[in-house]
Structures are given as structure tokens and as C-alpha cells.
Coordinates of C-alpha atoms in Angstrom, one line a residue:
M124 CA 168.0 46.0 60.6
T125 CA 164.7 46.7 63.1
P126 CA 165.8 46.8 66.7
R127 CA 163.7 44.4 69.5
I128 CA 164.0 45.5 73.0
L129 CA 165.5 42.4 75.8
P130 CA 164.0 42.3 78.6
L131 CA 166.9 43.6 81.9
S132 CA 166.1 42.2 85.7
E133 CA 163.8 45.5 87.5
G134 CA 162.1 46.8 84.4
A135 CA 165.9 47.6 82.8
R136 CA 165.6 47.0 78.8
V137 CA 167.7 46.4 76.0
C138 CA 167.0 47.6 72.5
L139 CA 169.5 45.6 69.8
I140 CA 169.2 44.2 66.8
D141 CA 168.8 40.6 65.8
A142 CA 169.8 39.6 62.2
G143 CA 170.1 36.3 60.6
Q144 CA 170.4 32.1 61.5
G145 CA 173.8 30.4 62.8
E146 CA 176.7 30.6 65.6
P147 CA 175.9 34.1 67.7
V148 CA 178.7 37.7 67.3
V149 CA 177.9 40.2 69.1
L150 CA 178.8 43.7 68.6
I151 CA 179.7 46.5 70.7
H152 CA 179.6 50.3 69.9
G153 CA 181.6 52.8 71.1
V154 CA 180.3 56.6 73.8
G155 CA 177.6 58.4 71.7
L156 CA 177.5 56.2 69.2
R157 CA 174.4 52.5 68.6
A158 CA 173.9 49.7 67.2
E159 CA 172.9 51.1 64.3
A160 CA 177.1 52.3 63.9
W161 CA 177.7 48.2 63.2
A162 CA 175.2 48.1 60.4
P163 CA 178.3 47.4 57.6
Q164 CA 179.2 44.4 59.6
I165 CA 175.6 43.1 59.9
A166 CA 175.0 43.7 56.7
A167 CA 178.1 41.0 55.9
L168 CA 178.1 39.0 59.0
S169 CA 174.1 38.3 59.1
R170 CA 174.9 35.3 56.3
T171 CA 176.0 33.1 57.6
H172 CA 176.0 34.3 61.9
R173 CA 173.2 35.5 64.4
V174 CA 174.5 39.1 64.9
L175 CA 173.4 41.1 68.1
A176 CA 174.5 44.5 68.2
V177 CA 173.2 45.7 71.0
D178 CA 172.8 49.5 72.9
M179 CA 174.9 50.6 75.3
P180 CA 173.4 51.3 78.7
G181 CA 171.7 55.2 77.7
H182 CA 172.8 55.0 74.3
G183 CA 169.7 53.9 71.6
G184 CA 167.0 52.7 72.7
S185 CA 168.4 50.7 76.0
S186 CA 167.9 52.0 79.9
P187 CA 170.5 54.2 81.6
I188 CA 172.4 52.6 83.9
A189 CA 174.3 54.0 87.0
P190 CA 175.2 57.4 86.8
D191 CA 178.1 56.6 88.9
S192 CA 179.0 53.9 87.3
R193 CA 182.6 52.2 86.2
L194 CA 183.6 49.9 83.6
P195 CA 183.9 47.3 86.0
D196 CA 179.7 48.1 86.4
F197 CA 179.5 47.9 81.8
V198 CA 180.9 45.1 82.2
A199 CA 178.5 43.4 84.4
W200 CA 175.3 45.0 82.4
M201 CA 176.5 43.3 79.1
A202 CA 177.2 39.9 81.2
S203 CA 173.5 40.5 82.4
V204 CA 172.5 40.8 78.2
L205 CA 174.4 38.0 76.9
R206 CA 173.2 35.9 80.0
A207 CA 169.3 37.0 79.2
L208 CA 170.4 36.7 75.3
D209 CA 170.6 32.4 75.9
C210 CA 172.6 31.9 73.6
G211 CA 175.7 30.4 74.8
P212 CA 179.0 30.9 74.6
V213 CA 179.5 33.7 71.7
N214 CA 181.4 36.3 69.9
L215 CA 182.8 38.5 71.4
A216 CA 183.4 42.5 69.4
G217 CA 183.8 45.6 70.5
H218 CA 184.6 49.2 69.4
S219 CA 186.1 51.4 71.8
M220 CA 184.4 51.5 74.7
G221 CA 182.4 48.7 73.6
A222 CA 186.1 47.3 73.1
L223 CA 187.5 47.2 77.0
V224 CA 183.8 46.3 77.5
A225 CA 183.9 43.0 75.5
A226 CA 187.5 42.6 76.8
G227 CA 186.1 42.8 80.5
V228 CA 183.3 40.6 79.6
A229 CA 186.2 38.3 78.6
V230 CA 188.4 38.4 82.1
E231 CA 185.6 37.8 84.6
H232 CA 183.4 36.4 82.1
P233 CA 185.6 33.6 80.2
A234 CA 182.7 31.1 80.0
L235 CA 180.2 33.3 77.8
V236 CA 182.8 34.0 75.0
R237 CA 184.1 31.9 72.6
R238 CA 186.1 34.3 71.1
L239 CA 187.8 38.3 71.1
A240 CA 187.5 40.9 69.0
V241 CA 188.8 44.9 69.9
M242 CA 189.1 47.4 67.2
N243 CA 190.6 50.8 68.0
A244 CA 190.7 49.9 71.4
V245 CA 193.6 52.4 74.5
F246 CA 195.3 50.3 76.2
R247 CA 197.9 51.5 79.0
R248 CA 197.4 55.5 77.8
S249 CA 200.6 57.9 78.3
P250 CA 200.3 60.2 80.8
D251 CA 199.9 63.3 79.3
A252 CA 196.4 60.6 76.6
R253 CA 195.8 60.0 80.2
A254 CA 195.2 63.1 81.5
A255 CA 193.9 65.5 78.2
V256 CA 190.9 62.6 78.3
R257 CA 190.0 62.9 81.8
A258 CA 190.2 66.8 80.9
R259 CA 187.7 66.0 78.6
A260 CA 185.3 64.3 80.8
E261 CA 185.4 66.4 83.5
E262 CA 184.3 69.4 80.6
I263 CA 181.5 67.3 79.4
A264 CA 180.0 65.6 83.1
G265 CA 179.8 70.3 83.0
G266 CA 177.2 70.2 80.4
R267 CA 179.5 70.4 77.7
L268 CA 179.6 68.4 75.3
D269 CA 181.8 68.8 72.4
I270 CA 180.6 67.1 68.9
E271 CA 183.6 68.6 66.5
G272 CA 186.3 67.3 69.2
P273 CA 185.5 63.4 68.4
L274 CA 184.5 64.4 64.6
S275 CA 187.9 65.8 64.2
R276 CA 189.2 63.0 65.1
W277 CA 187.8 60.2 63.6
F278 CA 187.5 61.1 60.8
D279 CA 189.1 63.0 58.2
S280 CA 187.8 65.7 55.9
S281 CA 187.2 63.3 52.8
A282 CA 183.8 62.9 50.9
T283 CA 184.1 59.2 51.2
E284 CA 184.0 59.5 54.9
A285 CA 181.7 62.2 54.4
E286 CA 178.2 59.9 55.1
A287 CA 179.4 58.2 58.1
R288 CA 180.4 61.6 59.4
A289 CA 177.2 62.8 59.2
K290 CA 175.5 60.2 60.3
V291 CA 177.5 59.8 63.7
A292 CA 177.0 63.8 64.3
G293 CA 173.5 63.1 64.1
W294 CA 174.1 59.9 66.9
L295 CA 176.4 62.0 68.9
G296 CA 173.9 65.6 68.6
G297 CA 171.3 63.1 70.2
M298 CA 172.6 61.7 72.7
D299 CA 172.0 62.5 76.5
V300 CA 174.5 64.1 77.7
G301 CA 174.0 62.7 82.0
A302 CA 174.3 59.4 79.7
Y303 CA 177.8 60.0 77.9
A304 CA 179.0 61.7 80.7
T305 CA 178.5 58.3 82.0
A306 CA 180.0 56.0 80.1
Y307 CA 183.0 58.8 78.7
R308 CA 184.4 59.1 82.4
A309 CA 183.9 55.4 82.3
F310 CA 186.0 55.0 79.0
A311 CA 188.1 57.7 80.4
E312 CA 189.4 55.9 83.3
G313 CA 189.0 52.4 81.6
D314 CA 192.1 51.6 79.7
A315 CA 194.2 49.6 83.0
I316 CA 191.4 48.2 84.7
Y317 CA 191.2 45.1 83.1
A318 CA 194.9 44.9 81.1
D319 CA 197.3 43.3 83.9
R320 CA 194.6 40.5 83.3
W321 CA 194.9 40.2 79.4
C322 CA 197.4 37.3 80.0
G323 CA 194.3 35.7 80.9
I324 CA 191.9 35.9 78.5
A325 CA 192.5 32.3 76.8
V326 CA 190.7 32.9 73.4
P327 CA 190.9 33.1 70.5
V328 CA 191.5 37.1 70.1
L329 CA 191.8 39.7 67.3
V330 CA 193.5 43.4 67.7
L331 CA 192.7 46.1 65.5
T332 CA 192.6 49.2 65.0
G333 CA 193.7 51.4 62.3
A334 CA 197.0 52.9 61.6
L335 CA 196.1 56.6 61.8
D336 CA 194.2 56.3 65.1
P337 CA 195.8 58.7 66.9
N338 CA 193.7 58.1 70.7
S339 CA 193.4 54.1 69.9
T340 CA 197.2 53.7 68.9
P341 CA 198.9 51.3 67.1
A342 CA 200.8 50.8 69.5
M343 CA 198.4 50.6 71.9
A344 CA 197.6 47.3 69.4
R345 CA 200.5 45.4 69.6
A346 CA 200.5 45.1 73.4
M347 CA 197.5 44.3 73.1
A348 CA 197.8 41.2 71.3
G349 CA 201.8 40.6 72.8
A350 CA 199.2 40.6 76.2
A351 CA 196.7 38.0 75.1
P352 CA 198.5 34.4 74.4
H353 CA 196.6 34.0 71.8
A354 CA 195.9 37.2 69.8
R355 CA 196.2 38.4 66.4
L356 CA 197.7 41.7 65.6
R357 CA 196.2 43.7 61.6
L358 CA 196.8 47.8 61.3
I359 CA 194.0 48.8 58.2
E360 CA 195.9 51.8 56.6
G361 CA 194.4 55.3 56.3
H362 CA 191.7 54.9 58.9
R363 CA 191.5 56.6 62.0
H364 CA 189.4 55.9 64.6
M365 CA 185.4 54.0 63.5
V366 CA 187.2 51.4 61.3
N367 CA 183.7 49.9 61.4

């Protein structure tokens, strides 16, 4: 899984992993992670497809986005990446914030998407959940990056999750705080931006989350699957946020 650089306009660049051949599958990770978070999916799907896992702006080797960017700006960025790749309509999958971005692309740029998968996505948070995530966004914007908080929400303490937890801790700990704050604010404010337009997503959609995910809840997944005309739901029993 050797990353390569895709040049964008005005000197920006996106770092991505490009593996396999065939119909393209594009993968977008969540806040604080990077393309390597998709390693199991890259290994499996590249046997039959061309898999392109991207580093989001300011993550891994990708150039940062403007500090005042919101979710629609990340969606526009992803659309520009897909156009630069020039590989036709793609099977687009996103995890967590990446799921918000992927769904936004399907809404705003439907010609770029063949199928859509959203994993551990948020959708119309409750007032309490919205207040909590926005408070975390403010803490991060103030320079306070709490690694243990997300790790405790995303993983349990079992030995089977220890290796993945350690990798994620390394990625989170290596993040530029400014880039993390920009992405997290877009994530915190993005749960309802495209919610009313899910009914217009015409492509097949897979909505998937962990049955024990306390933030990207099964109830949210059911609501998304019920809103899109060609969606199906899958819950991963016994798991939380990091189903990939």
C-alpha cells in the first residue's frame, strides 16, 4: 500500500492509496484518521476492483483546506478529487465524517457516484448530542486535543481491538491540531446539512453502523436507510464506531 500524490489546482495535493484494477471504489476516512485506516478493505476489495483510499484535507499527506471550511467545502473538495481521478462514476464509501462527505457528494454531484456506502454516519443528532459534539469542537479549536476521549468511545478494552486502537492512537496523536479542528467543526455541524435531501439520492445505498456505537447510532442508520429510496441497512453486532 504505497501512497501516491494526486495534484489538484493551485498547488494543492491529495495523498491516496491506489490498488487493484477494475470498477473503482473510493474510500473516505473519518476525522483524525488517514487512508491506511481502510487497510482490511483495500486488501479485500483490490482483488476485484480498483480501490482508491484518500487522505482528507490536512490528514496524512494531503494539503490542508481553508481553516474556515465547513462540510460543503469538504464535499466540493472530494468532488474535485473525483474529477481529477477521471475514472467515471465510482462506488463511494465513507466512514464517520467521511460518510457525511460521501453522502454530500451523492446529493450535490450525483453524476460522480455509482453506488454509495455510509459507515458509522451521524444524522440529525439530538439536542444533547449536538451540544456535546459542538463543545468538543470548541475544545479542539482552543488547542486541546483529547485522544483518550474518542478512543474510549470507538473501542472497547479487549485484546482483539488493541492493535487497531494503537494504530488509531498514533494517527490521532500525529494530527496537526488546526487541521483536526477544521475537520471536527465541519463534522460537528454537518449532521443535518444534507438530511432533507437524502430522499433525492437515486443510487443504491448501504447504511452500516456498529450496533453498540453510542454516537453514530443504529437509530440514525435506520433513519438514513428509510430516507433514501434504494437503501439497505446493516448493523454490525458487538461493535462500536470503528467497524472498518
